[in-house]
């Protein structure tokens, strides 16, 4: 038996009080004998003995009553476990990812878990609670009720390794027993083993299971083709169960229905095509009806104003292959001979191509260096003429080797080839060259020869070919590689706004507008307004946005309250995989509900308070005293 207030046990010294009182009552009396009462002597002796017994019983009852009262105020208890009396520090992880939108027995998993926590947690318990995007440190139920009820689903997804490490960092008391509680549906979207518990940290798991996991989702959307007054958009659908009925998909623009179509999902996949007239930018939403997850039933898209990428080719050799590559409507392409260049054009360009220019004068190199320093791009195709000189733009010592080489390696991970190949190709028909630069090693090669040296590499904002591309020296112009290489060089020079971006990513988005030094671009919709990270260049502003936003939607890009573009952000679809860890994967300390967990923890931490029993004991002994005084003769 332990005591919450053991210092009160010093009150047992008050037991001396009834003892002293009793001693005063046991004082001796003088005897006076009368001859005529001699026959009463046996009766008197018997009465004195009973009175002595009465007094001793009364003393014991009083001492017991006082002792019970003192012990009751000391609050004795019996601990339910070894750790019941130790100081604890608890971190609770409440999963608010979008997979928690599914319905359990009592409604949406996340919302029901929130209400259960706020209802069942002890009012005086201090804990730290965190979700995927918020932390409530050293708080209690009353303090976080409003914030937790207003908290919504988050596009941020933490792995369970990250969750445990974050919980451990929030448990900062070295002397306390550390305990983490994970409340989740435990989706296994990464197909990895569930992590072991951390050392010296007790872990409890509450697995919330949805009743129905059938789900249809809008997977992705992209532009198939675009003309001056029309646009064709392909939408890919996916389901995790077999569905025989056609799925209807709608597209609206500024809340006005533009088109509606349907498709049958074969092998749980389907595609719909929207071909619509679009003389103006689209600020739209693609949506379907489904009883599963709701976040993936819609996809926000926006085309934004049409801006062309400015490409300037300065030619010392034939430029027909470049003229053909940049004939698309999305490029504002200019081709000039090196002797006819207007230097004022350079600062307006997004990318400049030096096509076998023999000599780069100081005035030209100054403009090109200014362009690359301010975010523009340069492509250098060196001339194989002996008099070529590119020292002023950072490529000294041009000298060719008359040696034939073959391109054999593609850096598939390079951004230049993002989305170009469905799989890595081993039997590709690679081009070859007849002469190359002597010094061709680079830190960031894009294409390489068989000996490991670079055919094409990137140095900061400059793409460098290590050989000339004329047909006499190389067959690269006839290679399938030339189209994605030059096309993506221009695309990456000005990241054209996409149909949509994913939340929780640092998306780099070029807004094709020239602004003054003090002008600030804002992102806003009906419920949110932020100032994203941004960097202004001569003819565009590079925004970095996504992580600061929490809700999917269409966001206006404004400067000085003027709307200049629209960007769309959507939640990544990883949370709709709906593949879960099994009970065996999760291991021990697993509960099916918050009620079960709290009952289990109460049993482990249960402290049987005994003070009320000692109060009852005090009353009992007081009653005993009264009975002794009344009935014992």
XYZ file of C-alpha atoms in Angstrom:
633
model
C 0.000 0.000 0.000
C 1.269 3.445 -0.986
C 0.213 6.955 0.022
C -0.293 10.093 -2.049
C 0.277 12.329 1.006
C 2.494 10.275 3.312
C 3.465 13.317 5.364
C -0.042 13.331 6.853
C 0.781 10.034 8.557
C 2.561 12.122 11.186
C -0.993 12.784 12.354
C -0.936 9.314 13.937
C 0.838 10.953 16.820
C -2.608 12.312 17.721
C -3.391 8.805 18.951
C -1.770 9.901 22.198
C -4.774 12.150 22.860
C -7.357 9.403 23.573
C -4.705 7.507 25.509
C -4.071 10.514 27.773
C -7.818 10.990 28.202
C -8.139 7.336 29.087
C -5.356 7.573 31.670
C -7.119 10.463 33.373
C -10.264 8.397 33.555
C -8.325 5.525 35.254
C -7.349 7.535 38.346
C -7.784 5.676 41.729
C -10.587 6.508 44.198
C -10.399 6.158 48.038
C -12.464 3.409 49.596
C -14.983 3.989 52.454
C -16.390 0.869 54.082
C -19.910 0.711 55.570
C -20.911 -2.187 57.733
C -24.406 -2.320 56.441
C -23.289 -2.795 52.763
C -20.989 -5.737 53.260
C -23.371 -7.947 51.343
C -22.824 -5.769 48.216
C -19.031 -6.327 48.022
C -19.160 -9.154 45.452
C -21.422 -7.042 43.199
C -19.121 -3.997 43.479
C -16.063 -6.089 42.484
C -17.847 -7.460 39.466
C -18.946 -3.945 38.349
C -15.424 -2.564 38.555
C -14.101 -5.318 36.282
C -16.762 -4.610 33.628
C -16.030 -0.892 33.786
C -12.316 -1.560 33.192
C -13.194 -3.642 30.080
C -15.552 -0.900 28.866
C -12.858 1.745 29.167
C -10.254 -0.340 27.286
C -12.706 -1.106 24.469
C -13.610 2.568 24.242
C -9.917 3.479 24.041
C -9.310 0.993 21.234
C -12.345 2.243 19.270
C -11.240 5.867 19.614
C -7.647 5.085 18.597
C -8.845 3.096 15.607
C -11.185 5.916 14.527
C -8.407 8.536 14.757
C -5.978 6.279 12.911
C -8.509 5.669 10.120
C -9.147 9.406 9.721
C -5.406 10.189 9.528
C -4.762 7.378 7.030
C -7.754 8.485 4.914
C -6.281 12.000 4.599
C -2.960 10.428 3.550
C -4.894 8.887 0.584
C -3.642 5.307 0.506
C -3.841 3.360 -2.773
C -2.812 0.134 -4.445
C -1.050 0.549 -7.895
C -2.363 -1.513 -10.825
C 1.073 -2.013 -12.418
C 4.750 -1.269 -11.920
C 4.559 1.906 -14.008
C 1.273 3.153 -12.572
C 3.008 5.456 -10.104
C 5.717 6.692 -12.496
C 5.531 9.988 -14.351
C 4.379 9.477 -17.932
C 4.737 11.477 -21.121
C 2.288 10.573 -23.879
C 2.324 11.462 -27.580
C -0.794 10.678 -29.625
C -0.663 10.481 -33.426
C -4.048 11.001 -35.081
C -3.967 10.151 -38.779
C -5.749 12.802 -40.850
C -4.700 11.591 -44.291
C -7.376 11.359 -46.955
C -7.788 7.595 -46.618
C -9.423 8.329 -43.244
C -12.425 9.735 -45.137
C -13.841 6.225 -45.440
C -16.773 5.339 -43.201
C -16.462 3.046 -40.220
C -19.266 1.868 -37.961
C -19.925 5.398 -36.679
C -19.150 7.595 -39.669
C -15.892 8.886 -41.144
C -12.892 7.303 -39.442
C -11.033 10.533 -38.720
C -14.006 12.526 -37.454
C -15.228 9.697 -35.274
C -11.737 9.195 -33.813
C -11.543 12.918 -33.031
C -14.855 12.951 -31.181
C -13.958 9.763 -29.301
C -10.678 11.231 -28.099
C -12.290 14.456 -26.944
C -15.024 12.534 -25.165
C -13.047 9.712 -23.560
C -9.681 11.203 -22.608
C -9.448 12.176 -18.912
C -9.978 15.905 -18.491
C -6.823 16.329 -16.367
C -4.504 14.275 -18.593
C -1.655 16.254 -20.190
C -0.460 14.895 -23.543
C 1.015 15.879 -26.919
C -1.147 15.252 -29.974
C 0.026 15.570 -33.562
C -1.465 14.932 -36.991
C 0.201 14.853 -40.390
C 0.369 18.632 -40.527
C -0.144 20.004 -36.987
C 1.296 19.599 -33.484
C -0.471 20.342 -30.181
C 2.259 20.096 -27.547
C 1.742 19.635 -23.784
C -1.976 20.213 -23.888
C -5.166 18.710 -22.523
C -8.611 17.873 -23.823
C -10.170 21.228 -23.056
C -7.424 23.288 -24.675
C -7.463 21.566 -28.075
C -11.174 20.822 -28.499
C -11.983 23.690 -30.871
C -8.784 23.402 -32.938
C -9.033 19.644 -33.282
C -12.689 19.754 -34.323
C -11.913 22.380 -36.978
C -8.827 20.551 -38.269
C -9.315 18.978 -41.684
C -7.731 16.303 -43.831
C -4.165 16.860 -44.964
C -2.403 16.045 -48.218
C 0.807 15.545 -46.229
C 1.526 11.862 -45.651
C 4.069 10.648 -43.092
C 5.595 7.198 -43.112
C 5.316 5.262 -39.862
C 9.073 5.548 -39.388
C 8.711 9.330 -39.609
C 5.740 9.241 -37.244
C 7.659 7.347 -34.580
C 10.717 9.585 -34.861
C 8.537 12.686 -34.661
C 6.745 11.314 -31.598
C 10.090 10.535 -29.927
C 11.291 14.092 -30.579
C 8.141 15.476 -28.925
C 8.705 13.345 -25.808
C 11.436 15.487 -24.302
C 11.296 14.478 -20.611
C 14.193 12.080 -20.016
C 12.929 11.031 -16.587
C 9.391 10.134 -17.654
C 8.054 6.857 -19.012
C 7.524 7.521 -22.753
C 4.417 6.295 -24.485
C 3.197 6.813 -28.056
C -0.304 6.030 -29.310
C -0.860 5.659 -33.071
C -4.458 6.019 -34.257
C -4.744 5.221 -37.958
C -6.152 2.905 -40.594
C -2.534 1.801 -41.132
C -2.488 1.931 -44.892
C 0.571 0.279 -46.434
C 1.052 2.451 -49.510
C 4.834 1.917 -49.554
C 4.712 -1.921 -49.468
C 7.268 -2.049 -46.630
C 7.328 -3.831 -43.280
C 5.803 -2.050 -40.321
C 8.633 -0.569 -38.199
C 9.581 -1.926 -34.800
C 8.899 0.185 -31.761
C 11.619 2.551 -30.601
C 13.846 1.626 -27.695
C 12.541 2.682 -24.272
C 9.252 3.831 -25.804
C 5.980 2.028 -25.185
C 3.808 1.863 -28.299
C 0.043 1.373 -28.509
C -1.818 1.010 -31.820
C -5.483 1.696 -32.550
C -6.472 0.263 -35.929
C -9.576 1.885 -37.389
C -11.089 -0.282 -40.101
C -13.460 1.009 -42.790
C -16.611 -0.941 -43.507
C -16.371 -0.551 -47.287
C -13.214 0.053 -49.367
C -14.679 0.020 -52.903
C -13.486 3.167 -54.616
C -13.436 4.824 -58.054
C -10.976 7.644 -58.631
C -9.927 10.201 -61.208
C -6.300 9.231 -61.563
C -4.838 11.885 -63.843
C -5.613 14.294 -66.673
C -3.455 15.775 -69.387
C -3.711 17.693 -72.662
C -3.577 15.433 -75.704
C -3.619 18.226 -78.262
C -4.283 21.929 -78.352
C -5.101 24.268 -81.197
C -5.839 27.957 -81.301
C -9.532 27.505 -80.486
C -9.857 23.940 -79.160
C -8.322 21.617 -76.624
C -8.433 17.848 -76.140
C -8.064 16.572 -72.578
C -7.653 12.913 -71.640
C -8.802 11.753 -68.195
C -7.684 8.406 -66.764
C -9.926 6.605 -64.266
C -9.192 3.746 -61.918
C -11.108 1.520 -59.505
C -10.069 -1.084 -56.959
C -12.974 -3.420 -57.710
C -14.802 -4.746 -60.738
C -17.590 -2.448 -61.876
C -19.847 -3.289 -64.806
C -21.874 -0.089 -65.055
C -20.459 2.863 -67.059
C -18.893 5.625 -65.014
C -20.038 9.159 -65.812
C -17.469 11.956 -65.767
C -18.254 15.673 -66.032
C -16.220 18.764 -66.810
C -17.223 22.270 -65.782
C -15.615 25.643 -66.346
C -16.199 28.335 -63.752
C -19.060 26.214 -62.360
C -20.721 25.940 -65.781
C -21.033 22.430 -67.195
C -18.999 22.107 -70.400
C -19.198 18.406 -71.140
C -20.291 15.057 -69.751
C -19.333 11.585 -70.932
C -19.078 8.023 -69.647
C -16.852 4.984 -70.000
C -16.731 1.346 -68.942
C -13.765 0.424 -66.763
C -12.044 -2.615 -68.200
C -9.530 -4.322 -65.918
C -10.378 -1.603 -63.378
C -9.107 1.160 -65.684
C -10.772 3.529 -68.099
C -10.249 6.654 -70.170
C -12.475 9.518 -71.274
C -11.687 12.274 -73.746
C -13.026 15.832 -73.563
C -12.650 17.777 -76.798
C -13.953 21.280 -76.293
C -13.749 24.711 -77.797
C -11.528 26.911 -75.691
C -11.007 30.432 -76.923
C -10.419 31.544 -73.336
C -8.422 29.952 -70.501
C -10.216 27.148 -68.648
C -10.650 27.216 -64.883
C -12.362 23.913 -64.454
C -13.155 20.846 -62.414
C -13.440 17.239 -63.575
C -15.662 15.150 -61.300
C -17.609 11.931 -60.867
C -20.012 10.427 -58.329
C -18.699 7.691 -56.022
C -19.558 6.424 -52.533
C -15.947 5.641 -51.577
C -13.273 8.237 -50.929
C -14.380 11.738 -51.870
C -11.066 13.545 -52.338
C -10.251 11.642 -55.552
C -13.702 12.167 -57.092
C -12.658 15.520 -58.512
C -9.651 17.031 -60.212
C -9.159 20.763 -60.568
C -7.567 21.935 -63.829
C -6.662 25.248 -65.436
C -5.052 26.074 -68.763
C -4.069 29.651 -68.017
C -3.329 32.268 -70.657
C -1.417 30.970 -73.649
C 2.183 32.171 -73.547
C 4.823 31.125 -76.016
C 8.352 30.081 -75.089
C 10.821 32.402 -76.739
C 13.636 30.556 -78.525
C 16.459 32.293 -80.362
C 18.844 30.350 -82.611
C 22.094 32.088 -83.587
C 23.517 30.075 -86.442
C 26.965 29.573 -87.861
C 25.769 26.443 -89.664
C 22.626 25.031 -91.225
C 19.605 25.445 -88.877
C 16.928 23.525 -90.773
C 16.669 20.867 -88.053
C 16.069 23.563 -85.416
C 13.522 25.317 -87.616
C 11.531 22.098 -87.848
C 11.814 21.278 -84.134
C 10.505 24.663 -82.986
C 7.737 25.127 -85.540
C 5.083 24.267 -82.943
C 2.639 27.005 -81.896
C 3.866 27.003 -78.286
C 7.249 28.405 -79.358
C 8.087 31.951 -80.424
C 11.048 30.919 -82.512
C 13.587 33.246 -84.136
C 16.514 32.105 -86.257
C 19.311 34.472 -87.305
C 22.791 34.146 -88.691
C 25.617 35.063 -86.375
C 26.483 38.167 -88.391
C 22.871 39.442 -88.260
C 22.208 39.157 -84.532
C 20.386 41.988 -82.760
C 21.718 41.913 -79.183
C 18.555 43.559 -77.841
C 16.654 40.346 -78.680
C 18.688 38.205 -76.285
C 17.368 39.580 -72.981
C 13.783 38.843 -74.110
C 14.473 35.148 -74.760
C 13.886 32.135 -72.557
C 16.550 30.061 -74.301
C 19.318 30.900 -76.793
C 20.970 28.297 -79.031
C 24.484 28.966 -80.349
C 24.494 26.679 -83.372
C 28.135 26.219 -84.384
C 28.932 29.904 -84.021
C 32.649 30.225 -84.727
C 33.382 33.237 -82.588
C 31.548 34.779 -79.611
C 32.463 38.466 -79.346
C 32.556 40.230 -75.993
C 29.280 42.076 -76.597
C 27.464 38.814 -77.382
C 28.967 36.940 -74.429
C 27.956 39.814 -72.117
C 24.319 39.524 -73.155
C 24.345 35.720 -72.956
C 25.968 35.692 -69.500
C 23.401 38.257 -68.336
C 20.616 36.030 -69.668
C 21.841 32.876 -67.888
C 22.495 34.765 -64.645
C 18.889 35.935 -64.657
C 17.382 32.487 -65.201
C 17.547 32.123 -68.979
C 19.116 29.112 -70.693
C 21.856 28.610 -73.257
C 22.467 25.666 -75.601
C 25.989 25.487 -77.034
C 26.597 23.431 -80.168
C 30.326 23.975 -80.828
C 31.781 24.461 -84.244
C 34.453 22.026 -85.384
C 36.379 24.850 -87.047
C 39.853 25.304 -85.701
C 39.265 29.008 -85.068
C 36.206 28.506 -82.813
C 36.505 30.217 -79.437
C 34.019 30.050 -76.534
C 36.209 31.159 -73.648
C 34.037 34.208 -72.948
C 31.025 32.009 -72.144
C 32.876 29.523 -69.972
C 34.131 26.854 -72.386
C 37.881 27.419 -72.895
C 40.344 25.432 -74.963
C 38.133 24.139 -77.758
C 40.010 21.366 -79.562
C 38.574 18.399 -81.441
C 39.844 14.850 -81.717
C 39.361 13.172 -85.069
C 37.972 10.046 -83.490
C 34.724 8.241 -84.075
C 32.511 7.543 -81.044
C 29.066 6.137 -80.464
C 26.502 7.349 -77.941
C 25.643 4.379 -75.737
C 24.146 5.689 -72.473
C 21.064 7.750 -71.637
C 20.659 9.285 -68.189
C 17.019 8.301 -67.773
C 16.832 10.084 -64.401
C 17.689 13.464 -65.865
C 14.774 15.964 -65.959
C 15.319 16.317 -69.709
C 13.919 12.790 -70.198
C 11.098 12.970 -67.658
C 8.070 11.207 -69.164
C 9.866 10.453 -72.451
C 10.409 6.711 -71.999
C 7.898 4.243 -70.559
C 10.764 1.912 -69.691
C 14.528 1.854 -69.894
C 15.629 0.781 -73.362
C 18.686 -1.415 -73.854
C 18.576 -1.995 -77.628
C 18.184 1.652 -78.685
C 19.647 2.669 -82.053
C 22.151 5.226 -80.817
C 23.782 7.833 -83.089
C 27.532 8.262 -83.581
C 29.938 11.138 -84.230
C 33.203 11.505 -86.159
C 35.018 14.003 -83.917
C 34.632 15.197 -80.341
C 36.088 17.730 -77.953
C 39.162 16.498 -76.099
C 37.872 17.462 -72.632
C 34.396 16.003 -72.312
C 34.007 14.747 -68.731
C 31.152 16.356 -66.807
C 29.479 16.063 -63.419
C 25.937 15.966 -64.825
C 26.033 13.997 -68.104
C 22.786 13.590 -70.043
C 24.071 11.453 -72.927
C 27.390 9.568 -72.859
C 29.690 7.794 -75.248
C 30.808 4.211 -74.839
C 34.004 5.293 -73.042
C 32.020 7.189 -70.388
C 32.758 10.704 -71.670
C 29.896 13.142 -72.262
C 28.086 13.814 -75.502
C 25.655 16.244 -73.811
C 25.865 17.680 -70.313
C 24.419 20.529 -68.308
C 26.390 23.096 -66.347
C 24.021 25.325 -64.331
C 21.820 26.982 -67.013
C 23.931 25.907 -69.970
C 23.533 22.754 -72.075
C 26.758 21.792 -73.830
C 27.178 19.400 -76.735
C 30.728 18.109 -77.063
C 30.590 17.874 -80.820
C 29.058 19.684 -83.743
C 25.714 18.368 -84.997
C 26.061 18.983 -88.718
C 25.320 15.971 -90.905
C 28.957 15.652 -91.987
C 30.095 15.060 -88.415
C 27.144 13.254 -86.802
C 23.892 11.481 -87.584
C 22.291 12.882 -84.411
C 19.879 14.971 -86.508
C 18.347 11.716 -87.774
C 18.147 10.131 -84.324
C 14.852 9.848 -82.405
C 16.683 11.431 -79.453
C 16.912 14.849 -81.054
C 13.210 15.644 -80.628
C 12.876 15.102 -76.832
C 16.310 16.630 -76.194
C 15.711 19.974 -77.907
C 11.987 20.083 -77.135
C 12.519 19.582 -73.396
C 15.424 22.012 -73.310
C 12.998 24.704 -74.393
C 10.167 23.472 -72.151
C 12.439 23.443 -69.088
C 13.704 26.922 -69.916
C 10.266 28.237 -69.105
C 8.267 25.742 -67.030
C 4.896 26.227 -68.708
C 2.012 26.044 -66.214
C 0.562 22.538 -66.222
C -3.074 21.505 -66.019
C -2.543 21.000 -62.289
C 0.112 20.478 -59.612
C 0.240 18.226 -56.586
C -0.094 19.592 -53.087
C 2.746 18.961 -50.653
C 5.327 19.443 -53.431
C 7.637 22.368 -54.093
C 6.369 22.980 -57.625
C 8.369 25.480 -59.690
C 5.981 27.411 -61.920
C 6.968 30.145 -64.344
C 4.444 32.974 -64.665
C 5.172 34.646 -67.952
C 4.951 38.261 -66.859
C 7.452 41.041 -66.284
C 6.950 42.800 -62.942
C 8.506 45.746 -61.184
C 11.000 45.145 -58.404
C 8.497 45.789 -55.603
C 5.579 43.877 -57.125
C 4.482 40.711 -55.286
C 2.476 37.824 -56.770
C -0.271 36.292 -54.615
C -2.129 32.983 -54.738
C -5.723 33.091 -53.568
C -9.168 31.537 -53.776
C -12.361 31.892 -51.737
C -10.825 30.508 -48.523
C -7.049 30.918 -48.805
C -4.561 33.634 -49.631
C -0.782 33.215 -49.523
C 2.354 34.878 -50.841
C 4.398 32.035 -52.362
C 8.148 32.007 -52.642
C 9.041 33.787 -55.884
C 11.958 35.027 -57.914
C 11.540 37.667 -60.597
C 13.491 37.570 -63.860
C 13.457 39.934 -66.793
C 10.459 38.402 -68.541
C 8.903 35.958 -66.059
C 8.435 35.228 -62.364
C 9.313 31.792 -60.969
C 6.898 30.729 -58.231
C 7.525 27.853 -55.822
C 4.202 26.689 -54.418
C 2.327 23.655 -53.157
C 3.529 22.860 -49.643
C 1.942 26.001 -48.181
C -1.501 25.027 -49.492
C -3.724 22.562 -47.688
C -6.825 22.305 -49.891
C -7.272 21.267 -53.499
C -8.710 23.905 -55.796
C -8.144 26.579 -58.403
C -6.044 29.507 -57.222
C -5.839 32.913 -58.862
C -2.413 34.445 -59.422
C -2.753 38.171 -58.798
C -0.496 41.200 -58.699
C -1.852 44.525 -57.467
C -5.317 42.898 -57.261
C -5.185 42.085 -60.977
C -5.762 38.460 -61.972
C -3.024 37.384 -64.384
C -3.319 33.593 -64.330
C -4.886 30.582 -62.606
C -3.118 27.576 -61.109
C -4.732 24.319 -59.992
C -3.568 22.124 -57.113
C -4.771 18.615 -56.266
C -4.030 16.016 -53.639
C -1.729 13.197 -54.735
C -3.537 9.919 -55.375
C -1.243 7.738 -53.212
C -3.828 7.646 -50.402
C -6.443 5.840 -52.480
C -4.465 2.598 -52.796
C -6.402 1.231 -49.775
C -3.899 -1.512 -48.982
C -3.500 -2.051 -45.260
C -1.155 -3.698 -42.791
C -2.626 -6.865 -41.321
C -2.968 -7.425 -37.574
C -0.017 -9.820 -37.772
C 2.088 -7.090 -39.432
C 1.277 -4.634 -36.654
C 2.134 -7.054 -33.844
C 1.280 -6.648 -30.164
C -0.424 -3.801 -28.306
C -3.136 -3.508 -30.952
C -6.635 -2.241 -30.103
C -9.714 -2.150 -32.310
C -11.118 1.100 -30.949
C -10.209 4.074 -28.808
C -12.582 2.793 -26.122
C -10.697 -0.509 -25.953
C -7.362 1.268 -25.720
C -8.427 3.669 -22.971
C -9.953 0.815 -20.970
C -6.716 -1.123 -21.324
C -4.611 1.865 -20.254
C -6.924 2.542 -17.310
C -6.505 -1.031 -16.178
C -2.734 -0.755 -16.420
C -2.631 2.621 -14.727
C -5.487 1.838 -12.352
C -4.827 3.031 -8.821
C -7.195 1.532 -6.263
C -7.881 4.392 -3.836
C -8.431 3.163 -0.278
C -9.207 6.450 1.525
C -12.972 5.924 1.361
C -12.605 2.561 3.067
C -10.686 4.174 5.909
C -13.383 6.859 6.229
C -15.918 4.077 6.498
C -13.645 2.437 9.062
C -13.517 5.639 11.118
C -17.311 5.827 11.113
C -17.495 2.170 12.069
C -15.225 2.617 15.078
C -17.098 5.737 16.190
C -20.337 3.764 16.064
C -18.630 0.978 17.990
C -17.622 3.497 20.635
C -21.195 4.713 20.984
C -22.449 1.153 21.300
C -19.797 0.313 23.873
C -20.650 3.350 25.967
C -24.373 2.553 25.824
C -24.576 -1.189 26.177
C -21.439 -2.373 27.970
C -22.045 -2.129 31.776
